[in-house]
Coordinates of C-alpha atoms in Angstrom, one line a residue:
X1 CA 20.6 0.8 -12.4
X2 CA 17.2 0.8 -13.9
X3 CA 14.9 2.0 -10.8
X4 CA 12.0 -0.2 -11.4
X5 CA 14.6 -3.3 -11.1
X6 CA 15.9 -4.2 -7.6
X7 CA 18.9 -5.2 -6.5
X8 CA 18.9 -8.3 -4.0
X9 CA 20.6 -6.0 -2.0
X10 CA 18.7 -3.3 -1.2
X11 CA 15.3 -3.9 0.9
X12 CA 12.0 -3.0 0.0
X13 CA 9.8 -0.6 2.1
X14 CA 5.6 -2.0 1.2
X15 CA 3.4 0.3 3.1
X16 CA -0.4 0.3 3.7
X17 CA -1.8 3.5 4.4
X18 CA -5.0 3.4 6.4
X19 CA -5.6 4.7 10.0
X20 CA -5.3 3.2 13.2
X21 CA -8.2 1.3 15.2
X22 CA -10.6 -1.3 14.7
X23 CA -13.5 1.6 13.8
X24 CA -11.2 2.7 10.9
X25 CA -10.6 -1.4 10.3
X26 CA -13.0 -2.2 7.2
X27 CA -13.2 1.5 6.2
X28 CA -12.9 1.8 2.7
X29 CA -9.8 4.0 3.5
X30 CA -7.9 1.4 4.6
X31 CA -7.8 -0.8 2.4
X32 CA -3.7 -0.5 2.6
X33 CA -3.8 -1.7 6.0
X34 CA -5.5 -5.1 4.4
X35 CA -3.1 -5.5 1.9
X36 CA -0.2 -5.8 3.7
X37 CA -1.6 -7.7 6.8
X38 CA -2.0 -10.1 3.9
X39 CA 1.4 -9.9 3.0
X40 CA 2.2 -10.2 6.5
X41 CA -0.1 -13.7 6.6
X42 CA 2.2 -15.0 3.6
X43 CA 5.1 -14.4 5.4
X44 CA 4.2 -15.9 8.5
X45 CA 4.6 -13.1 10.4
X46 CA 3.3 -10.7 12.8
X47 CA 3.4 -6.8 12.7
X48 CA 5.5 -5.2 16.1
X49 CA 6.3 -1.5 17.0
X50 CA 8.9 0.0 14.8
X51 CA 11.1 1.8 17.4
X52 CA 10.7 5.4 17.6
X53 CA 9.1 5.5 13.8
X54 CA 5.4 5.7 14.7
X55 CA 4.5 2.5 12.6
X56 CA 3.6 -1.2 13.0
X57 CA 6.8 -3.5 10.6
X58 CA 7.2 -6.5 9.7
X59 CA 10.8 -7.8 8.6
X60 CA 10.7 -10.4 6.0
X61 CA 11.2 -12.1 2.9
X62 CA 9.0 -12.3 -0.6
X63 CA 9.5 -14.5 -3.8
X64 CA 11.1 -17.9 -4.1
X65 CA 14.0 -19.2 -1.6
X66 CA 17.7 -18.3 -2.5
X67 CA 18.4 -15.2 -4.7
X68 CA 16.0 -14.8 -6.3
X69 CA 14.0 -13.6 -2.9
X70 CA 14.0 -10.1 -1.7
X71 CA 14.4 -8.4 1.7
X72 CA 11.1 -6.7 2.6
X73 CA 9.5 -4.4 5.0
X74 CA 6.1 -4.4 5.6
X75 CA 4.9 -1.4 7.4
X76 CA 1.1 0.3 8.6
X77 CA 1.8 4.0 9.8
X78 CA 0.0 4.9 13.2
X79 CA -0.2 8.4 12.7
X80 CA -3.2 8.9 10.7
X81 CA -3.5 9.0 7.2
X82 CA -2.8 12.8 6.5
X83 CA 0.8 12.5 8.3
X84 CA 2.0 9.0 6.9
X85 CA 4.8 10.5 5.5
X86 CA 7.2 11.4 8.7
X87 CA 6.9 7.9 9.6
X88 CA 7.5 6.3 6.3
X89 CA 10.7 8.7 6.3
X90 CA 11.9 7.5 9.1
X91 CA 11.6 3.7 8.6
X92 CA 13.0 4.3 5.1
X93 CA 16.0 5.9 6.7
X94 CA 16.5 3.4 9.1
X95 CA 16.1 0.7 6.8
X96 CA 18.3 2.2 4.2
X97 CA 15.7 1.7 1.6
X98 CA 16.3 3.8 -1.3
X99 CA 13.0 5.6 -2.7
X100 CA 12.6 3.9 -6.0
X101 CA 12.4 0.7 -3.2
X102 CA 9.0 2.2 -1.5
X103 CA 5.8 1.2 -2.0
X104 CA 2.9 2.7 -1.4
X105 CA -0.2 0.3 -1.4
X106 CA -3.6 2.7 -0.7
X107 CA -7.3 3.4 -2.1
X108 CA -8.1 5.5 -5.2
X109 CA -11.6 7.2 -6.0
X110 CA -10.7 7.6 -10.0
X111 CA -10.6 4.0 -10.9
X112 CA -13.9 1.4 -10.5
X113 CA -13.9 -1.1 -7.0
X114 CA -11.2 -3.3 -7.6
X115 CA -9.3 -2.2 -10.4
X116 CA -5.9 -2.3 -9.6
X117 CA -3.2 0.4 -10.8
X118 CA 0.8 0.3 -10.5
X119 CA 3.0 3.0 -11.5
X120 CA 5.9 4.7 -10.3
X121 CA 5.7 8.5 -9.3
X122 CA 3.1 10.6 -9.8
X123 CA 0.9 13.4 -8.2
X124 CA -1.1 12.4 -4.9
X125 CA -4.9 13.2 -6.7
X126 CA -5.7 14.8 -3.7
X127 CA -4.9 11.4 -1.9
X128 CA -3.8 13.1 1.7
X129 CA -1.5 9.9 2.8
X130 CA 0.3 10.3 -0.2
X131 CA 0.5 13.9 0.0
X132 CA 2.2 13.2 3.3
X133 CA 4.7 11.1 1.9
X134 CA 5.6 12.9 -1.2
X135 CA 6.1 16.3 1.5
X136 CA 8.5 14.0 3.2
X137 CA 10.3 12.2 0.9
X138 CA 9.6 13.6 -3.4
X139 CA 7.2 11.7 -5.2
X140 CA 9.5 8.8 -7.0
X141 CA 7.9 6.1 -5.0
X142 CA 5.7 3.1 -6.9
X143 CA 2.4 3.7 -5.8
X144 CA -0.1 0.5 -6.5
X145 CA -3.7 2.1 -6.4
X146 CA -6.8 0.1 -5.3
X147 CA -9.8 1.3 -7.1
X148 CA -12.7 2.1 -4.7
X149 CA -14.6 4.1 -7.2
X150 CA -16.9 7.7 -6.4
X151 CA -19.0 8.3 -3.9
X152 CA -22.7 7.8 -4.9
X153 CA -25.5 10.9 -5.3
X154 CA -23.8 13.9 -3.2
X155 CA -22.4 12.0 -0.5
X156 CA -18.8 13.7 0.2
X157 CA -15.9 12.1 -0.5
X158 CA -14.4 12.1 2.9
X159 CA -17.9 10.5 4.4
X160 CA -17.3 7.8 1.5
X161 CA -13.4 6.9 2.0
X162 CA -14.2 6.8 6.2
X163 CA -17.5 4.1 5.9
X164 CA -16.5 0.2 5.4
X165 CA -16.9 -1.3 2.5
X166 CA -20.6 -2.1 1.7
X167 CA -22.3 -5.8 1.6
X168 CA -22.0 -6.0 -2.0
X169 CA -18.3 -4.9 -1.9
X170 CA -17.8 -7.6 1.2
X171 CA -18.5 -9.9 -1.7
X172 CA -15.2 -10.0 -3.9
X173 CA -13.4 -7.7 -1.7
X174 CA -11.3 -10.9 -0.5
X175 CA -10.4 -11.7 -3.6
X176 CA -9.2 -8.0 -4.4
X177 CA -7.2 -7.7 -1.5
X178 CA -5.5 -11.6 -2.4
X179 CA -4.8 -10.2 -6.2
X180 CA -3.5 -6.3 -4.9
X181 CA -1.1 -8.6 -2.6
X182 CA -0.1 -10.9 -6.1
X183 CA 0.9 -7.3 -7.6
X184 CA 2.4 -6.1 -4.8
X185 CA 4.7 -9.7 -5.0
X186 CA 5.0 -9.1 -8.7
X187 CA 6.2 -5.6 -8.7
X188 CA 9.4 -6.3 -5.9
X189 CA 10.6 -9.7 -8.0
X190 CA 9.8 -8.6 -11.1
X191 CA 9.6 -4.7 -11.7
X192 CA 7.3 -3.0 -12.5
X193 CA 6.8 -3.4 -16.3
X194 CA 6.1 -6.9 -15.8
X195 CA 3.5 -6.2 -12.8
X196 CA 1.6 -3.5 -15.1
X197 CA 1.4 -5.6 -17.7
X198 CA -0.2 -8.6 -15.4
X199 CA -2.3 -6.2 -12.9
X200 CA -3.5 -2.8 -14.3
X201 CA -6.7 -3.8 -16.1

């Protein structure tokens, strides 16, 4: 079976990675977490504690009633971005979510504010939630990457991904999230050739 083609079977694990609390809420780093609570407002759902898994789910279904819908899980780690990956694991095992069936929604410094990217596997670019998850779990996960851009003048990168988005970011950052949720839709109905070829600009 071509991995990037789901089977109406097999559920789908969509995980924003962000940090836990509202001072981490608008942080540029979490822009994950915004994502999916999105997704979780489409569903008509609400996010619950997932067992012993140290994450927030939400059970559901994406894409138009009948077959052609598919089984997801929506999930926010609550362990901190730098060790997403044990809880991700564990929801993936419990849910019996093959690999090629997790995605990882997050923030990326290389590409301009608002840019989306999707692609499946990959190296982590020094991106420590997905370092975390490709420790636990290999790398052949989709990834769909939400440009932030670099930090301006010297300001450190870690300074940059921890402050909330700026005024001028507030701006569009709405209709970011609302289009990053469309690919996220696009890539678990209709693999991810079809979503590259309507998202990454």
């Amino acid at each position: 079976m071509d991995v990037t083609t789901p089977a109406s079977t097999d559920p789908w694990l969509i995980v924003g990675l962000g940090n836990p609390g509202p001072e981490y809420a608008m942080n540029r780093h979490n822009v994950g977490f915004m994502v999916v609570e999105l997704l979780a407002e489409r569903i008509g759902g609400r996010f619950k504690r997932a067992g012993k898994a140290q994450a927030q789910v939400l059970e559901g279904r994406i894409g138009p009633a009948g077959p052609g819908s598919r089984r997801v899980v929506l999930a926010k780690p609550m362990s901190y971005m730098n060790l997403s990956g044990g809880p991700v694991n564990a929801l993936k095992d419990f849910y019996k979510v093959p690999v090629a069936h997790v995605v990882a929604v997050h923030d990326e410094l290389d590409i301009d504010y608002g840019v989306l990217r999707l692609k499946l596997g990959g190296g982590d670019n020094g991106h420590n939630g997905l370092k975390s998850m490709t420790k636990a779990m290999g790398a052949d996960y989709h990834r769909v990457r939400f440009g932030i851009g670099r930090p301006p003048g010297r300001m450190q990168v870690a300074d940059f991904v921890l402050k909330d988005f700026s005024s001028a970011e507030r701006k569009e950052l709405d209709y970011f999230v609302d289009r990053a949720a469309d690919a996220v839709e696009c890539l678990v109905i209709e693999g991810l050739e079809r979503a590259q070829s309507a998202y990454n600009s």
